[in-house]
mmCIF file of C-alpha atoms in Angstrom:
data_model
loop_
_atom_site.group_PDB
_atom_site.id
_atom_site.type_symbol
_atom_site.label_atom_id
_atom_site.label_comp_id
_atom_site.label_asym_id
_atom_site.label_seq_id
_atom_site.Cartn_x
_atom_site.Cartn_y
_atom_site.Cartn_z
ATOM 1 C CA MET A 285 -11.856 -16.255 -8.264
ATOM 2 C CA CYS A 286 -14.185 -18.121 -5.994
ATOM 3 C CA GLU A 287 -14.026 -16.263 -2.754
ATOM 4 C CA ALA A 288 -17.295 -15.526 -0.960
ATOM 5 C CA HIS A 289 -18.719 -13.069 1.517
ATOM 6 C CA ALA A 290 -19.637 -14.347 4.967
ATOM 7 C CA TYR A 291 -22.754 -13.191 6.795
ATOM 8 C CA LEU A 292 -23.841 -13.795 10.355
ATOM 9 C CA LEU A 293 -27.589 -14.391 10.628
ATOM 10 C CA ALA A 294 -28.842 -11.825 13.134
ATOM 11 C CA PRO A 295 -32.367 -10.877 14.271
ATOM 12 C CA GLY A 296 -32.271 -7.726 12.128
ATOM 13 C CA GLY A 297 -31.052 -9.573 9.058
ATOM 14 C CA PRO A 298 -27.712 -10.938 7.809
ATOM 15 C CA GLU A 299 -24.659 -8.914 8.932
ATOM 16 C CA LYS A 300 -21.524 -9.108 6.816
ATOM 17 C CA VAL A 301 -18.599 -10.363 8.896
ATOM 18 C CA MET A 302 -15.931 -10.853 6.229
ATOM 19 C CA GLU A 303 -15.448 -10.289 2.502
ATOM 20 C CA ASN A 304 -13.349 -12.347 0.081
ATOM 21 C CA VAL A 305 -13.337 -15.464 2.244
ATOM 22 C CA VAL A 306 -11.213 -18.226 0.736
ATOM 23 C CA SER A 307 -11.478 -20.872 3.442
ATOM 24 C CA LEU A 308 -13.481 -21.950 6.475
ATOM 25 C CA ARG A 309 -12.493 -24.476 9.077
ATOM 26 C CA TYR A 310 -13.614 -25.424 12.553
ATOM 27 C CA ASP A 311 -11.293 -24.881 15.490
ATOM 28 C CA GLY A 312 -13.128 -26.383 18.427
ATOM 29 C CA ASP A 313 -16.416 -24.486 18.754
ATOM 30 C CA GLN A 314 -15.246 -21.632 16.549
ATOM 31 C CA ILE A 315 -15.353 -21.161 12.821
ATOM 32 C CA VAL A 316 -12.183 -19.648 11.452
ATOM 33 C CA LEU A 317 -12.684 -17.630 8.264
ATOM 34 C CA THR A 318 -9.630 -16.683 6.213
ATOM 35 C CA ASP A 319 -9.697 -14.083 3.461
ATOM 36 C CA LEU A 320 -7.583 -13.523 0.345
ATOM 37 C CA PHE A 321 -5.025 -11.562 2.366
ATOM 38 C CA GLY A 322 -4.622 -14.243 5.014
ATOM 39 C CA ASP A 323 -6.533 -12.303 7.654
ATOM 40 C CA GLU A 324 -8.643 -14.388 10.015
ATOM 41 C CA VAL A 325 -11.960 -13.846 11.750
ATOM 42 C CA ARG A 326 -13.217 -16.242 14.402
ATOM 43 C CA ILE A 327 -16.919 -16.702 15.010
ATOM 44 C CA ASP A 328 -18.503 -18.547 17.921
ATOM 45 C CA GLY A 329 -21.075 -20.328 15.866
ATOM 46 C CA THR A 330 -21.827 -22.778 13.125
ATOM 47 C CA ILE A 331 -22.103 -22.840 9.356
ATOM 48 C CA LYS A 332 -25.749 -22.596 8.352
ATOM 49 C CA GLU A 333 -25.604 -22.573 4.561
ATOM 50 C CA ILE A 334 -23.102 -22.081 1.780
ATOM 51 C CA ALA A 335 -24.247 -20.925 -1.649
ATOM 52 C CA LEU A 336 -21.201 -21.153 -3.897
ATOM 53 C CA ILE A 337 -22.797 -19.680 -7.010
ATOM 54 C CA GLU A 338 -24.048 -16.653 -5.067
ATOM 55 C CA HIS A 339 -20.666 -16.441 -3.277
ATOM 56 C CA ARG A 340 -22.392 -16.326 0.086
ATOM 57 C CA ILE A 341 -21.698 -18.056 3.365
ATOM 58 C CA TYR A 342 -24.285 -17.879 6.146
ATOM 59 C CA LEU A 343 -23.248 -18.454 9.746
ATOM 60 C CA GLU A 344 -25.294 -18.766 12.901
ATOM 61 C CA GLY A 345 -23.903 -17.413 16.138
ATOM 62 C CA ARG A 346 -24.236 -19.116 19.474
ATOM 63 C CA GLU A 347 -26.602 -16.899 21.430
ATOM 64 C CA ALA A 348 -25.511 -15.743 24.837
ATOM 65 C CA SER A 349 -28.342 -16.459 27.247
ATOM 66 C CA PRO A 350 -29.816 -13.336 28.846
ATOM 67 C CA ALA A 351 -28.502 -12.636 32.339
ATOM 68 C CA MET B 163 -18.032 -21.233 -12.063
ATOM 69 C CA CYS B 164 -17.440 -21.766 -8.407
ATOM 70 C CA GLU B 165 -18.750 -25.216 -7.765
ATOM 71 C CA ALA B 166 -16.608 -27.547 -5.653
ATOM 72 C CA HIS B 167 -16.051 -31.234 -5.105
ATOM 73 C CA ALA B 168 -17.110 -32.714 -1.774
ATOM 74 C CA TYR B 169 -15.041 -35.340 0.022
ATOM 75 C CA LEU B 170 -15.862 -37.429 3.060
ATOM 76 C CA LEU B 171 -12.862 -37.867 5.351
ATOM 77 C CA ALA B 172 -12.467 -41.619 5.769
ATOM 78 C CA PRO B 173 -9.763 -43.722 7.465
ATOM 79 C CA GLY B 174 -8.260 -44.639 4.077
ATOM 80 C CA GLY B 175 -8.244 -41.033 2.877
ATOM 81 C CA PRO B 176 -10.803 -38.594 1.463
ATOM 82 C CA GLU B 177 -13.570 -40.235 -0.587
ATOM 83 C CA LYS B 178 -15.339 -38.133 -3.189
ATOM 84 C CA VAL B 179 -19.076 -38.009 -2.492
ATOM 85 C CA MET B 180 -20.246 -35.414 -5.005
ATOM 86 C CA GLU B 181 -18.836 -33.302 -7.844
ATOM 87 C CA ASN B 182 -19.907 -29.821 -8.938
ATOM 88 C CA VAL B 183 -21.514 -28.933 -5.607
ATOM 89 C CA VAL B 184 -23.180 -25.521 -5.713
ATOM 90 C CA SER B 185 -24.699 -25.376 -2.233
ATOM 91 C CA LEU B 186 -24.578 -26.939 1.205
ATOM 92 C CA ARG B 187 -27.105 -26.589 3.976
ATOM 93 C CA TYR B 188 -27.945 -28.356 7.195
ATOM 94 C CA ASP B 189 -31.194 -30.237 7.530
ATOM 95 C CA GLY B 190 -31.256 -31.385 11.144
ATOM 96 C CA ASP B 191 -28.196 -33.618 11.617
ATOM 97 C CA GLN B 192 -27.656 -34.051 7.901
ATOM 98 C CA ILE B 193 -25.742 -31.992 5.400
ATOM 99 C CA VAL B 194 -27.569 -31.618 2.112
ATOM 100 C CA LEU B 195 -25.279 -31.128 -0.892
ATOM 101 C CA THR B 196 -26.789 -29.920 -4.157
ATOM 102 C CA ASP B 197 -24.963 -30.056 -7.469
ATOM 103 C CA LEU B 198 -25.244 -28.049 -10.697
ATOM 104 C CA PHE B 199 -28.023 -30.329 -11.940
ATOM 105 C CA GLY B 200 -30.112 -29.999 -8.798
ATOM 106 C CA ASP B 201 -29.311 -33.502 -7.579
ATOM 107 C CA GLU B 202 -28.973 -33.901 -3.819
ATOM 108 C CA VAL B 203 -26.808 -36.039 -1.596
ATOM 109 C CA ARG B 204 -27.397 -36.249 2.151
ATOM 110 C CA ILE B 205 -24.562 -36.998 4.537
ATOM 111 C CA ASP B 206 -24.877 -37.836 8.223
ATOM 112 C CA GLY B 207 -22.056 -35.673 9.359
ATOM 113 C CA THR B 208 -20.580 -32.225 9.629
ATOM 114 C CA ILE B 209 -18.620 -29.788 7.537
ATOM 115 C CA LYS B 210 -14.944 -30.008 8.471
ATOM 116 C CA GLU B 211 -13.311 -27.530 6.117
ATOM 117 C CA ILE B 212 -14.094 -25.604 2.949
ATOM 118 C CA ALA B 213 -11.294 -24.444 0.676
ATOM 119 C CA LEU B 214 -12.933 -22.246 -1.951
ATOM 120 C CA ILE B 215 -9.829 -21.599 -4.034
ATOM 121 C CA GLU B 216 -9.050 -25.329 -4.251
ATOM 122 C CA HIS B 217 -12.779 -26.025 -4.890
ATOM 123 C CA ARG B 218 -12.825 -28.610 -2.142
ATOM 124 C CA ILE B 219 -15.283 -29.339 0.638
ATOM 125 C CA TYR B 220 -14.308 -31.758 3.394
ATOM 126 C CA LEU B 221 -16.973 -33.488 5.444
ATOM 127 C CA GLU B 222 -16.717 -35.702 8.498
ATOM 128 C CA GLY B 223 -19.161 -38.533 8.941
ATOM 129 C CA ARG B 224 -20.752 -39.487 12.211
ATOM 130 C CA GLU B 225 -19.124 -42.786 13.112
ATOM 131 C CA ALA B 226 -21.371 -45.683 13.949
ATOM 132 C CA SER B 227 -20.133 -47.152 17.208
ATOM 133 C CA PRO B 228 -18.877 -50.760 16.889
ATOM 134 C CA ALA B 229 -21.454 -53.333 18.013
#
């Protein structure tokens, strides 16, 4: 199978946000990740890099500006 | 192997732009696709959808405005 794990690039290093991702699509400003079981995670951010052989997806969040 | 084929969404239907893609990354406003052999294709556009199980990557080009 060709699912991948999705990581959000954070200041402390990549944080795993979903395992076994089978598809990504944009819905407006959000990325919708869907896993093998049909579960969805929505991320306010953008796709940074996808490494298919390593089964890794890197996302960048939209930073909230400090109050 | 988990490489995928990349298609550019065009008015006449998806056009294949690269086979056996192993990675995608953004370089400024361009998407850089790399295949199994290390060859690169650059697309002025964005990632629209990635379907890992179907091994398909859909890209959207930035339309040139009509003169």
